[in-house]
Amino acid sequence: MTVYRYPRPAPSEITPRHLFLSRRKMIASAAMGVVAAGVSPYSALAAEAGQIDGRGWPAPDKPTSLNDITHYNNFYEFGTDKSDPEALSGDFVSRPWRVQVDGLVDHPKVWDIDELIRQFGQQDRLYRMRCVEAWSMVIPWNGFELGALLRAVSPKSEARYVAFTSVVRPEQMPGQRGGAFSLTWPYTEGLRLDEAMHPLTILATGVYGQTMPAQNGAPVRLVVPWKYGFKGIKSITRITLTDRQPPASWNVMAPNEYGFYANVNPAVDHPRWSQASEQIIGQGSLFYTARKPTQLFNGYAEQVSGLYKGMDLNKDF
Amino acid sequence: MSGRSVSSRQKNGFTPVKRQVLLYLFFLAPFVFDLTAGVMGNLGPDPAHYCLHDFGRYAIRFLLLSLAITPLKRFAGVDLMLWRRPLGLLAFTYAALHIFFYVVVIRHVDTHVLWRDVTTRPFLIFGLLTFLILLPLALTSTRKTIKALGRWWRPLHRLVYGAAILASIHYMIAFKTWHVQPFVYAALVCIFLSFRLIRKGRTPRRA
């Protein structure tokens, strides 16, 4: 299997010390090779993290803890407050789950979620997540390349875009009972086909080696690390290949604030706030937040800037 | 006035000013709670924004309460005039904390970003203007300044109506989507301000 190389946040950003220690204990005590094999990618990362730990002062980019990743979410289907998705997603049922892949493809198919995971496997992808609200986290996702799934259904030559649709379940998602004051449901997103086929683009089904929590987009969500977080549609039910640009929820609601491309770009401000820097969640203190300068394409410029050759990023933001 | 204060002093031993100070200190409780919870790590992954938003909400709440005092007296006969000054000062205090968290804690006094904020972003301009109104009102709320301003004190402090309107707009347009609470507060501002348009026949209005 070829290993895709991409810029990863520093080893110091990866595994919190307590996890590192608990995993090492687990490996030590586990006579079962199966467990050790399942954990191995993490133990490799943890070994590196252990070396950095010895410096004795907080590294400039600490890893985001699982607790922060699961308690600070934008998932308006559950509510607009960052704490709502964790607090109000208890009724959400994410298994059984089916994902329909159709449109301009030769072999449309409906996958059961576990079948999908079995067929395409699980890779670890450590990505920085940059929210359009100017904060970021470092998240160890588990998932597979969207490109692998798309190749399996054989896109027709007319296919230019990929449309994604999320779920509508007002009885399980209190934010969908809000009426006219929020987004319209279902949440939809879209990518150009070449963006969707890019090896950095994944469908994530887990985080920190755990099944995807409801508040993070269970059971399967999109992760496009060079774009603002809202492009990462959660709880996907349908993926459709089309020949025209599909509607994307935030873009439809406020096209002047959220572009279809939504590439991370420190030079293009949101009309209501600067995008030049970002707050690092889980670092800093109550009296002084931790910030870092935002990078073009969220630090993945080398891998993806070719996709946008000749485009005016100020116009097509 | 003086008769009332004498009788209340006889009743519980507190002068009106002491009572005002006590009310003010009592309603600093949300500030103390947030700060304590934040330091203990109980405000979630982003305590700074939690405080920013919470203090902003308290500022507008106290502004609303201070605007409710006069209509309550005129139309409901409930005289809470004594509490108007501390409520106004609480609105100012929470607005100042709100701005401190934005400018210092979150923006690190980055003058380049802040300048762009107040020159290009309407919701922040509305917020800043609100504070620029509340500031002189807070400074002129001591007995000495009230006396010194004389008949100008009243028209000056009517600027609070403008502050309430600006704060409502700031709150309404601050989010990515429309939120219900800012509209409820804006409606209350409209109601409280429209009471001021109703004239009572027996009180001749002076220019």
Short mmCIF file of C-alpha atoms in Angstrom, two decimals:
data_model
loop_
_atom_site.label_atom_id
_atom_site.label_comp_id
_atom_site.label_asym_id
_atom_site.label_seq_id
_atom_site.Cartn_x
_atom_site.Cartn_y
_atom_site.Cartn_z
CA MET A 1 0.00 0.00 0.00
CA THR A 2 1.33 3.42 -0.89
CA VAL A 3 1.62 5.84 1.95
CA TYR A 4 0.46 9.35 1.16
CA ARG A 5 2.82 12.00 2.54
CA TYR A 6 1.41 15.29 3.71
CA PRO A 7 2.55 17.95 6.19
CA ARG A 8 1.68 16.81 9.65
CA PRO A 9 1.52 18.93 12.76
CA ALA A 10 4.65 18.44 14.84
CA PRO A 11 4.93 15.20 16.81
CA SER A 12 4.59 17.29 19.95
CA GLU A 13 1.04 18.05 18.87
CA ILE A 14 -0.12 14.49 18.68
CA THR A 15 -0.96 12.44 21.71
CA PRO A 16 -1.62 13.85 25.15
CA ARG A 17 0.65 12.40 27.77
CA HIS A 18 -2.07 10.53 29.65
CA LEU A 19 -3.14 8.73 26.50
CA PHE A 20 0.43 7.93 25.63
CA LEU A 21 0.99 6.42 29.03
CA SER A 22 -2.28 4.50 29.06
CA ARG A 23 -1.61 3.08 25.61
CA ARG A 24 1.89 2.04 26.57
CA LYS A 25 0.47 0.28 29.59
CA MET A 26 -2.11 -1.36 27.37
CA ILE A 27 0.54 -2.65 24.99
CA ALA A 28 2.70 -3.85 27.82
CA SER A 29 -0.08 -5.79 29.49
CA ALA A 30 -1.69 -7.06 26.31
CA ALA A 31 -0.48 -10.49 25.36
CA MET A 32 -2.99 -10.34 22.52
CA GLY A 33 -1.27 -9.43 19.30
CA VAL A 34 -4.55 -8.23 17.87
CA VAL A 35 -4.77 -5.39 20.35
CA ALA A 36 -1.17 -4.40 19.83
CA ALA A 37 -1.67 -4.35 16.05
CA GLY A 38 -4.77 -2.18 16.39
CA VAL A 39 -2.91 0.33 18.51
CA SER A 40 0.36 0.37 16.64
CA PRO A 41 -0.02 3.60 14.66
CA TYR A 42 -0.71 5.40 17.89
CA SER A 43 2.13 3.84 19.80
CA ALA A 44 4.50 5.02 17.07
CA LEU A 45 3.20 8.57 17.42
CA ALA A 46 3.20 8.28 21.17
CA ALA A 47 6.85 7.34 21.22
CA GLU A 48 7.67 10.61 19.45
CA ALA A 49 5.37 12.57 21.72
CA GLY A 50 7.18 11.10 24.70
CA GLN A 51 10.49 12.57 23.54
CA ILE A 52 9.02 16.02 23.18
CA ASP A 53 7.33 15.77 26.55
CA GLY A 54 10.72 15.84 28.24
CA ARG A 55 11.26 19.50 27.43
CA GLY A 56 9.40 20.47 30.54
CA TRP A 57 7.49 23.42 29.11
CA PRO A 58 4.33 23.52 27.01
CA ALA A 59 5.20 23.00 23.36
CA PRO A 60 4.02 25.88 21.13
CA ASP A 61 1.44 23.60 19.52
CA LYS A 62 0.01 21.16 21.99
CA PRO A 63 -2.35 18.45 20.74
CA THR A 64 -6.04 19.07 21.08
CA SER A 65 -7.44 16.73 23.69
CA LEU A 66 -10.26 14.33 22.87
CA ASN A 67 -12.29 16.16 25.49
CA ASP A 68 -11.93 19.49 23.65
CA ILE A 69 -12.54 17.88 20.26
CA THR A 70 -15.81 16.42 21.55
CA HIS A 71 -17.03 19.40 23.60
CA TYR A 72 -16.47 22.31 21.23
CA ASN A 73 -18.41 21.70 18.04
CA ASN A 74 -20.33 23.54 15.39
CA PHE A 75 -23.15 21.18 14.44
CA TYR A 76 -26.21 23.39 14.05
CA GLU A 77 -28.49 20.37 13.70
CA PHE A 78 -28.10 20.03 17.47
CA GLY A 79 -27.97 23.74 18.35
CA THR A 80 -25.94 26.86 17.71
CA ASP A 81 -23.90 26.87 20.91
CA LYS A 82 -20.53 25.11 20.87
CA SER A 83 -21.61 22.94 23.79
CA ASP A 84 -24.99 21.98 22.25
CA PRO A 85 -23.80 19.14 19.99
CA GLU A 86 -22.30 17.24 22.93
CA ALA A 87 -25.16 18.05 25.28
CA LEU A 88 -28.08 17.52 22.88
CA SER A 89 -26.99 14.65 20.64
CA GLY A 90 -27.94 11.86 23.04
CA ASP A 91 -30.97 10.79 21.01
CA PHE A 92 -29.10 10.58 17.73
CA VAL A 93 -28.95 7.07 16.25
CA SER A 94 -26.03 6.60 13.87
CA ARG A 95 -26.24 2.84 13.35
CA PRO A 96 -27.58 1.23 11.23
CA TRP A 97 -26.69 3.82 8.59
CA ARG A 98 -26.70 3.78 4.83
CA VAL A 99 -24.75 5.97 2.44
CA GLN A 100 -26.11 6.26 -1.07
CA VAL A 101 -23.60 7.06 -3.83
CA ASP A 102 -25.22 7.94 -7.13
CA GLY A 103 -25.52 10.52 -9.91
CA LEU A 104 -23.14 10.59 -12.87
CA VAL A 105 -21.47 7.27 -12.08
CA ASP A 106 -21.36 3.89 -13.80
CA HIS A 107 -21.94 1.84 -10.66
CA PRO A 108 -24.23 3.60 -8.18
CA LYS A 109 -24.36 1.83 -4.85
CA VAL A 110 -25.77 1.99 -1.37
CA TRP A 111 -23.34 1.09 1.38
CA ASP A 112 -24.01 0.11 4.93
CA ILE A 113 -21.65 2.13 7.14
CA ASP A 114 -19.76 -0.89 8.50
CA GLU A 115 -19.50 -2.39 5.05
CA LEU A 116 -18.06 0.93 3.89
CA ILE A 117 -15.41 0.85 6.64
CA ARG A 118 -14.56 -2.79 5.89
CA GLN A 119 -14.21 -2.14 2.17
CA PHE A 120 -12.11 1.04 2.35
CA GLY A 121 -10.25 0.50 5.58
CA GLN A 122 -9.06 2.92 8.21
CA GLN A 123 -6.09 5.24 7.93
CA ASP A 124 -4.87 7.68 10.54
CA ARG A 125 -4.82 11.26 9.34
CA LEU A 126 -3.57 13.96 11.66
CA TYR A 127 -4.98 17.22 10.33
CA ARG A 128 -5.27 20.76 11.52
CA MET A 129 -8.91 21.82 11.46
CA ARG A 130 -9.35 25.54 10.80
CA CYS A 131 -12.83 26.83 11.51
CA VAL A 132 -14.15 29.83 9.55
CA GLU A 133 -14.64 31.44 12.98
CA ALA A 134 -10.85 31.79 13.30
CA TRP A 135 -10.05 28.95 15.67
CA SER A 136 -8.23 25.70 15.07
CA MET A 137 -7.63 22.26 16.54
CA VAL A 138 -5.27 19.40 15.72
CA ILE A 139 -7.34 16.26 15.22
CA PRO A 140 -6.27 12.63 14.68
CA TRP A 141 -8.97 11.36 12.34
CA ASN A 142 -9.54 7.77 11.23
CA GLY A 143 -11.01 7.29 7.81
CA PHE A 144 -10.34 6.63 4.16
CA GLU A 145 -9.74 8.68 1.05
CA LEU A 146 -12.91 9.87 -0.62
CA GLY A 147 -11.13 9.25 -3.91
CA ALA A 148 -11.11 5.50 -3.24
CA LEU A 149 -14.87 5.48 -2.81
CA LEU A 150 -15.41 7.59 -5.93
CA ARG A 151 -13.18 5.32 -8.02
CA ALA A 152 -15.25 2.35 -6.84
CA VAL A 153 -18.39 3.82 -8.42
CA SER A 154 -16.59 4.95 -11.62
CA PRO A 155 -17.55 8.60 -12.27
CA LYS A 156 -18.75 9.30 -15.78
CA SER A 157 -16.70 11.73 -17.84
CA GLU A 158 -19.37 14.47 -17.51
CA ALA A 159 -19.09 14.45 -13.71
CA ARG A 160 -17.54 17.73 -12.51
CA TYR A 161 -18.73 18.09 -8.94
CA VAL A 162 -19.55 15.97 -5.92
CA ALA A 163 -22.65 16.89 -3.88
CA PHE A 164 -23.03 15.78 -0.28
CA THR A 165 -26.24 15.58 1.72
CA SER A 166 -26.57 15.21 5.47
CA VAL A 167 -29.48 13.87 7.49
CA VAL A 168 -32.87 15.34 8.47
CA ARG A 169 -34.19 13.96 11.75
CA PRO A 170 -35.84 16.73 13.74
CA GLU A 171 -36.98 14.18 16.32
CA GLN A 172 -33.34 13.31 17.07
CA MET A 173 -31.74 16.67 16.24
CA PRO A 174 -33.18 19.52 18.30
CA GLY A 175 -31.47 22.20 16.20
CA GLN A 176 -33.60 21.14 13.22
CA ARG A 177 -36.74 22.06 15.13
CA GLY A 178 -35.74 25.71 15.27
CA GLY A 179 -37.83 27.06 12.39
CA ALA A 180 -36.71 29.93 10.21
CA PHE A 181 -33.97 31.17 12.50
CA SER A 182 -31.18 28.82 11.43
CA LEU A 183 -29.98 27.05 8.29
CA THR A 184 -32.31 25.04 6.08
CA TRP A 185 -32.14 21.25 6.26
CA PRO A 186 -30.69 19.00 5.10
CA TYR A 187 -27.23 20.52 5.31
CA THR A 188 -25.57 20.19 1.93
CA GLU A 189 -22.03 20.67 0.71
CA GLY A 190 -20.08 20.26 -2.47
CA LEU A 191 -16.61 19.87 -3.90
CA ARG A 192 -15.19 20.07 -7.36
CA LEU A 193 -14.39 16.52 -8.53
CA ASP A 194 -10.63 17.18 -8.53
CA GLU A 195 -10.84 18.46 -4.95
CA ALA A 196 -12.84 15.38 -3.97
CA MET A 197 -10.30 13.06 -5.61
CA HIS A 198 -7.35 14.73 -3.87
CA PRO A 199 -5.61 12.28 -1.52
CA LEU A 200 -5.88 14.74 1.39
CA THR A 201 -9.69 14.61 1.21
CA ILE A 202 -11.07 11.90 3.46
CA LEU A 203 -14.31 10.51 4.78
CA ALA A 204 -13.72 10.20 8.51
CA THR A 205 -15.42 7.52 10.56
CA GLY A 206 -13.51 7.92 13.79
CA VAL A 207 -11.35 10.16 15.91
CA TYR A 208 -8.54 9.18 18.30
CA GLY A 209 -9.16 5.57 17.30
CA GLN A 210 -12.74 5.69 18.55
CA THR A 211 -15.95 5.41 16.58
CA MET A 212 -17.01 8.89 15.46
CA PRO A 213 -18.93 10.57 18.29
CA ALA A 214 -22.37 11.95 17.38
CA GLN A 215 -21.27 15.55 17.97
CA ASN A 216 -18.37 15.20 15.52
CA GLY A 217 -20.54 13.92 12.68
CA ALA A 218 -21.31 10.25 13.29
CA PRO A 219 -21.09 7.90 11.59
CA VAL A 220 -19.25 9.39 8.61
CA ARG A 221 -18.19 12.94 7.75
CA LEU A 222 -16.12 14.77 5.19
CA VAL A 223 -12.72 16.24 6.12
CA VAL A 224 -11.02 18.61 3.67
CA PRO A 225 -8.11 19.99 5.69
CA TRP A 226 -7.23 22.94 3.44
CA LYS A 227 -10.76 24.31 3.61
CA TYR A 228 -12.71 25.91 6.45
CA GLY A 229 -14.38 23.42 8.75
CA PHE A 230 -17.92 24.05 7.55
CA LYS A 231 -17.08 22.29 4.28
CA GLY A 232 -16.71 19.11 6.33
CA ILE A 233 -20.34 18.02 6.16
CA LYS A 234 -21.31 15.63 8.94
CA SER A 235 -23.53 12.54 9.13
CA ILE A 236 -23.50 12.01 5.36
CA THR A 237 -26.39 10.08 3.82
CA ARG A 238 -25.85 10.71 0.14
CA ILE A 239 -23.00 11.47 -2.23
CA THR A 240 -24.03 12.47 -5.76
CA LEU A 241 -21.81 13.21 -8.72
CA THR A 242 -23.11 16.02 -10.89
CA ASP A 243 -22.11 18.25 -13.78
CA ARG A 244 -22.99 21.51 -12.03
CA GLN A 245 -21.91 23.22 -8.84
CA PRO A 246 -24.12 21.86 -6.05
CA PRO A 247 -25.67 24.07 -3.36
CA ALA A 248 -23.63 24.39 -0.18
CA SER A 249 -25.62 25.36 2.94
CA TRP A 250 -23.58 28.27 4.29
CA ASN A 251 -22.82 29.57 0.82
CA VAL A 252 -26.54 29.61 0.00
CA MET A 253 -27.37 31.40 3.26
CA ALA A 254 -24.73 34.13 3.03
CA PRO A 255 -22.76 34.02 -0.24
CA ASN A 256 -20.81 37.16 0.66
CA GLU A 257 -19.55 35.55 3.89
CA TYR A 258 -19.01 31.91 2.90
CA GLY A 259 -17.69 31.06 -0.53
CA PHE A 260 -18.24 27.76 -2.32
CA TYR A 261 -14.52 27.06 -2.24
CA ALA A 262 -13.94 28.23 1.34
CA ASN A 263 -10.20 27.61 1.08
CA VAL A 264 -8.36 28.73 4.20
CA ASN A 265 -6.80 32.06 3.27
CA PRO A 266 -5.37 34.57 5.76
CA ALA A 267 -5.53 37.32 3.13
CA VAL A 268 -9.29 37.12 2.59
CA ASP A 269 -11.17 38.29 5.68
CA HIS A 270 -14.63 37.21 6.64
CA PRO A 271 -16.72 40.40 6.39
CA ARG A 272 -17.14 40.40 10.17
CA TRP A 273 -13.72 39.25 11.36
CA SER A 274 -10.10 38.90 10.36
CA GLN A 275 -8.83 35.55 9.07
CA ALA A 276 -5.17 36.53 9.45
CA SER A 277 -4.70 34.52 12.62
CA GLU A 278 -6.47 31.78 14.53
CA GLN A 279 -7.08 30.91 18.16
CA ILE A 280 -5.68 27.53 19.18
CA ILE A 281 -8.37 25.73 21.15
CA GLY A 282 -7.19 24.04 24.31
CA GLN A 283 -4.18 26.29 24.79
CA GLY A 284 -3.72 29.66 26.43
CA SER A 285 -5.62 30.75 29.48
CA LEU A 286 -8.78 32.53 30.48
CA PHE A 287 -6.84 35.80 30.42
CA TYR A 288 -4.75 35.29 27.31
CA THR A 289 -5.74 33.13 24.37
CA ALA A 290 -3.19 31.24 22.28
CA ARG A 291 -3.02 32.42 18.67
CA LYS A 292 -1.01 31.57 15.61
CA PRO A 293 -0.87 33.11 12.13
CA THR A 294 -3.19 31.36 9.69
CA GLN A 295 -1.45 29.74 6.72
CA LEU A 296 -2.64 29.76 3.12
CA PHE A 297 -4.58 26.53 2.48
CA ASN A 298 -4.15 25.82 6.21
CA GLY A 299 -0.54 24.77 5.64
CA TYR A 300 -1.30 22.35 2.78
CA ALA A 301 -0.44 24.81 -0.03
CA GLU A 302 2.28 22.60 -1.46
CA GLN A 303 -0.21 19.76 -1.93
CA VAL A 304 -3.27 21.66 -3.17
CA SER A 305 -2.38 25.05 -4.67
CA GLY A 306 -2.12 23.37 -8.09
CA LEU A 307 -5.88 22.81 -7.99
CA TYR A 308 -6.46 26.56 -8.12
CA LYS A 309 -3.92 27.65 -10.72
CA GLY A 310 -5.13 30.77 -12.54
CA MET A 311 -8.00 31.35 -10.14
CA ASP A 312 -8.45 34.66 -8.31
CA LEU A 313 -8.63 33.48 -4.71
CA ASN A 314 -10.02 36.88 -3.67
CA LYS A 315 -12.97 36.45 -5.99
CA ASP A 316 -13.45 32.70 -5.67
CA PHE A 317 -12.98 32.58 -1.92
CA MET B 1 -36.59 62.43 48.33
CA SER B 2 -34.72 63.36 51.46
CA GLY B 3 -37.72 62.37 53.56
CA ARG B 4 -37.72 58.93 51.96
CA SER B 5 -34.04 58.42 52.52
CA VAL B 6 -34.30 59.44 56.14
CA SER B 7 -37.11 56.97 56.70
CA SER B 8 -35.24 54.15 54.96
CA ARG B 9 -32.16 54.92 56.99
CA GLN B 10 -34.26 54.64 60.12
CA LYS B 11 -35.68 51.37 58.86
CA ASN B 12 -32.50 49.41 58.15
CA GLY B 13 -29.53 51.59 58.89
CA PHE B 14 -28.36 51.88 55.26
CA THR B 15 -28.14 55.15 53.40
CA PRO B 16 -29.41 55.14 49.80
CA VAL B 17 -25.87 55.36 48.46
CA LYS B 18 -24.80 52.39 50.58
CA ARG B 19 -27.76 50.44 49.23
CA GLN B 20 -26.78 51.38 45.70
CA VAL B 21 -23.23 50.20 46.31
CA LEU B 22 -24.49 46.92 47.78
CA LEU B 23 -26.74 46.26 44.78
CA TYR B 24 -23.84 47.01 42.45
CA LEU B 25 -21.53 44.63 44.29
CA PHE B 26 -24.22 41.94 44.48
CA PHE B 27 -24.65 41.95 40.71
CA LEU B 28 -20.94 41.55 40.14
CA ALA B 29 -21.65 37.94 41.12
CA PRO B 30 -21.88 36.70 37.49
CA PHE B 31 -18.44 38.19 36.89
CA VAL B 32 -17.01 36.47 39.96
CA PHE B 33 -18.70 33.16 39.06
CA ASP B 34 -17.38 33.20 35.49
CA LEU B 35 -13.90 34.13 36.57
CA THR B 36 -13.81 31.42 39.23
CA ALA B 37 -15.21 28.78 36.88
CA GLY B 38 -12.80 29.89 34.17
CA VAL B 39 -9.78 29.64 36.42
CA MET B 40 -10.97 26.21 37.64
CA GLY B 41 -11.28 25.09 34.02
CA ASN B 42 -15.06 24.69 34.09
CA LEU B 43 -15.99 26.95 31.18
CA GLY B 44 -15.22 24.50 28.40
CA PRO B 45 -12.46 24.47 25.79
CA ASP B 46 -12.63 28.24 25.13
CA PRO B 47 -13.19 30.08 28.42
CA ALA B 48 -12.17 33.44 26.95
CA HIS B 49 -15.00 33.48 24.41
CA TYR B 50 -17.38 32.17 27.05
CA CYS B 51 -16.58 35.23 29.21
CA LEU B 52 -16.63 37.57 26.22
CA HIS B 53 -20.15 36.50 25.30
CA ASP B 54 -21.46 36.19 28.83
CA PHE B 55 -20.29 39.66 29.85
CA GLY B 56 -21.74 41.13 26.67
CA ARG B 57 -25.11 39.57 27.48
CA TYR B 58 -24.99 40.90 31.04
CA ALA B 59 -24.17 44.38 29.75
CA ILE B 60 -27.28 44.46 27.58
CA ARG B 61 -29.42 42.91 30.33
CA PHE B 62 -28.46 45.60 32.85
CA LEU B 63 -28.95 48.27 30.20
CA LEU B 64 -32.48 46.92 29.67
CA LEU B 65 -33.17 46.87 33.42
CA SER B 66 -32.01 50.45 33.80
CA LEU B 67 -34.36 51.46 30.97
CA ALA B 68 -37.27 49.70 32.66
CA ILE B 69 -37.11 51.81 35.82
CA THR B 70 -38.76 54.96 34.51
CA PRO B 71 -41.70 53.28 32.74
CA LEU B 72 -42.24 51.11 35.82
CA LYS B 73 -42.61 54.24 37.92
CA ARG B 74 -44.75 56.16 35.48
CA PHE B 75 -47.10 53.42 34.36
CA ALA B 76 -47.05 50.83 37.11
CA GLY B 77 -46.43 53.08 40.08
CA VAL B 78 -43.46 50.98 41.19
CA ASP B 79 -40.68 53.27 42.33
CA LEU B 80 -37.28 51.64 41.89
CA MET B 81 -35.59 54.92 40.98
CA LEU B 82 -32.93 54.26 43.59
CA TRP B 83 -31.63 51.28 41.61
CA ARG B 84 -31.30 53.04 38.27
CA ARG B 85 -27.77 54.34 38.82
CA PRO B 86 -26.21 51.02 39.96
CA LEU B 87 -27.98 49.21 37.10
CA GLY B 88 -26.57 51.69 34.60
CA LEU B 89 -23.11 51.35 36.11
CA LEU B 90 -23.38 47.56 35.95
CA ALA B 91 -24.22 47.80 32.25
CA PHE B 92 -21.11 49.92 31.78
CA THR B 93 -18.93 47.59 33.88
CA TYR B 94 -19.98 44.47 31.95
CA ALA B 95 -19.56 46.33 28.65
CA ALA B 96 -16.03 47.30 29.73
CA LEU B 97 -15.24 43.67 30.66
CA HIS B 98 -16.71 42.55 27.33
CA ILE B 99 -14.40 44.94 25.48
CA PHE B 100 -11.40 44.01 27.63
CA PHE B 101 -11.86 40.35 26.72
CA TYR B 102 -12.11 41.18 23.04
CA VAL B 103 -9.26 43.68 22.82
CA VAL B 104 -6.75 42.18 25.25
CA VAL B 105 -7.55 38.50 25.85
CA ILE B 106 -8.66 37.55 22.35
CA ARG B 107 -7.07 40.12 20.02
CA HIS B 108 -3.86 40.65 22.04
CA VAL B 109 -4.19 44.42 21.40
CA ASP B 110 -3.29 43.83 17.76
CA THR B 111 -3.81 47.40 16.59
CA HIS B 112 -3.79 46.47 12.92
CA VAL B 113 -6.65 44.02 13.33
CA LEU B 114 -8.54 46.28 15.75
CA TRP B 115 -8.30 49.25 13.42
CA ARG B 116 -9.72 47.19 10.57
CA ASP B 117 -12.44 45.98 12.92
CA VAL B 118 -13.66 49.45 13.84
CA THR B 119 -13.33 50.86 10.34
CA THR B 120 -14.80 48.06 8.26
CA ARG B 121 -17.03 45.83 10.38
CA PRO B 122 -20.50 47.23 11.15
CA PHE B 123 -21.29 44.93 14.07
CA LEU B 124 -18.10 45.95 15.86
CA ILE B 125 -18.69 49.63 15.03
CA PHE B 126 -22.13 49.40 16.66
CA GLY B 127 -20.55 47.77 19.70
CA LEU B 128 -17.81 50.37 20.01
CA LEU B 129 -20.28 53.26 19.63
CA THR B 130 -22.40 51.76 22.40
CA PHE B 131 -19.40 51.76 24.71
CA LEU B 132 -18.39 55.29 23.67
CA ILE B 133 -21.84 56.43 24.79
CA LEU B 134 -21.85 54.47 28.05
CA LEU B 135 -18.40 55.76 29.05
CA PRO B 136 -19.28 59.47 29.57
CA LEU B 137 -22.59 58.46 31.15
CA ALA B 138 -20.76 56.33 33.71
CA LEU B 139 -18.26 59.12 34.36
CA THR B 140 -21.02 61.65 34.98
CA SER B 141 -23.01 59.56 37.42
CA THR B 142 -21.39 60.78 40.60
CA ARG B 143 -23.21 63.32 42.77
CA LYS B 144 -20.56 65.90 42.05
CA THR B 145 -20.81 65.63 38.25
CA ILE B 146 -24.59 65.50 38.36
CA LYS B 147 -24.59 68.78 40.25
CA ALA B 148 -21.92 70.30 38.00
CA LEU B 149 -23.83 69.43 34.83
CA GLY B 150 -27.05 70.84 36.22
CA ARG B 151 -29.76 70.99 33.58
CA TRP B 152 -27.45 69.38 31.00
CA TRP B 153 -27.26 66.11 32.88
CA ARG B 154 -30.69 64.95 31.75
CA PRO B 155 -30.27 65.51 27.99
CA LEU B 156 -26.79 63.99 28.18
CA HIS B 157 -28.09 60.85 29.84
CA ARG B 158 -30.86 60.50 27.27
CA LEU B 159 -28.03 59.26 25.04
CA VAL B 160 -28.60 55.94 26.78
CA TYR B 161 -31.56 55.42 24.40
CA GLY B 162 -29.11 55.51 21.52
CA ALA B 163 -26.80 53.12 23.35
CA ALA B 164 -29.64 50.64 23.82
CA ILE B 165 -30.55 50.74 20.13
CA LEU B 166 -26.92 50.37 19.02
CA ALA B 167 -26.32 47.52 21.46
CA SER B 168 -29.40 45.68 20.17
CA ILE B 169 -28.20 45.93 16.59
CA HIS B 170 -24.68 44.85 17.62
CA TYR B 171 -26.15 41.77 19.31
CA MET B 172 -28.57 40.92 16.48
CA ILE B 173 -25.95 40.91 13.73
CA ALA B 174 -23.11 39.32 15.73
CA PHE B 175 -23.92 35.70 14.82
CA LYS B 176 -23.55 33.52 11.77
CA THR B 177 -27.28 32.86 11.76
CA TRP B 178 -30.19 34.72 13.38
CA HIS B 179 -30.54 33.94 17.05
CA VAL B 180 -33.79 34.38 18.96
CA GLN B 181 -32.51 36.01 22.15
CA PRO B 182 -31.12 39.18 20.51
CA PHE B 183 -34.51 39.79 18.91
CA VAL B 184 -36.27 39.37 22.25
CA TYR B 185 -33.91 41.95 23.78
CA ALA B 186 -34.37 44.30 20.82
CA ALA B 187 -38.14 44.03 21.21
CA LEU B 188 -37.81 44.92 24.91
CA VAL B 189 -35.68 47.93 24.00
CA CYS B 190 -38.39 49.05 21.56
CA ILE B 191 -41.08 48.62 24.21
CA PHE B 192 -39.15 50.45 26.93
CA LEU B 193 -38.25 53.29 24.59
CA SER B 194 -41.75 53.66 23.17
CA PHE B 195 -43.04 54.23 26.71
CA ARG B 196 -41.01 57.42 26.62
CA LEU B 197 -43.08 58.69 23.71
CA ILE B 198 -46.28 58.55 25.73
CA ARG B 199 -46.91 61.86 27.44
CA LYS B 200 -48.91 62.18 30.56
CA GLY B 201 -51.49 64.94 30.26
CA ARG B 202 -50.82 66.45 33.64
CA THR B 203 -47.06 66.75 33.34
CA PRO B 204 -46.26 69.61 30.94
CA ARG B 205 -43.27 68.65 28.86
CA ARG B 206 -40.34 70.97 28.98
CA ALA B 207 -38.05 71.43 26.02
#
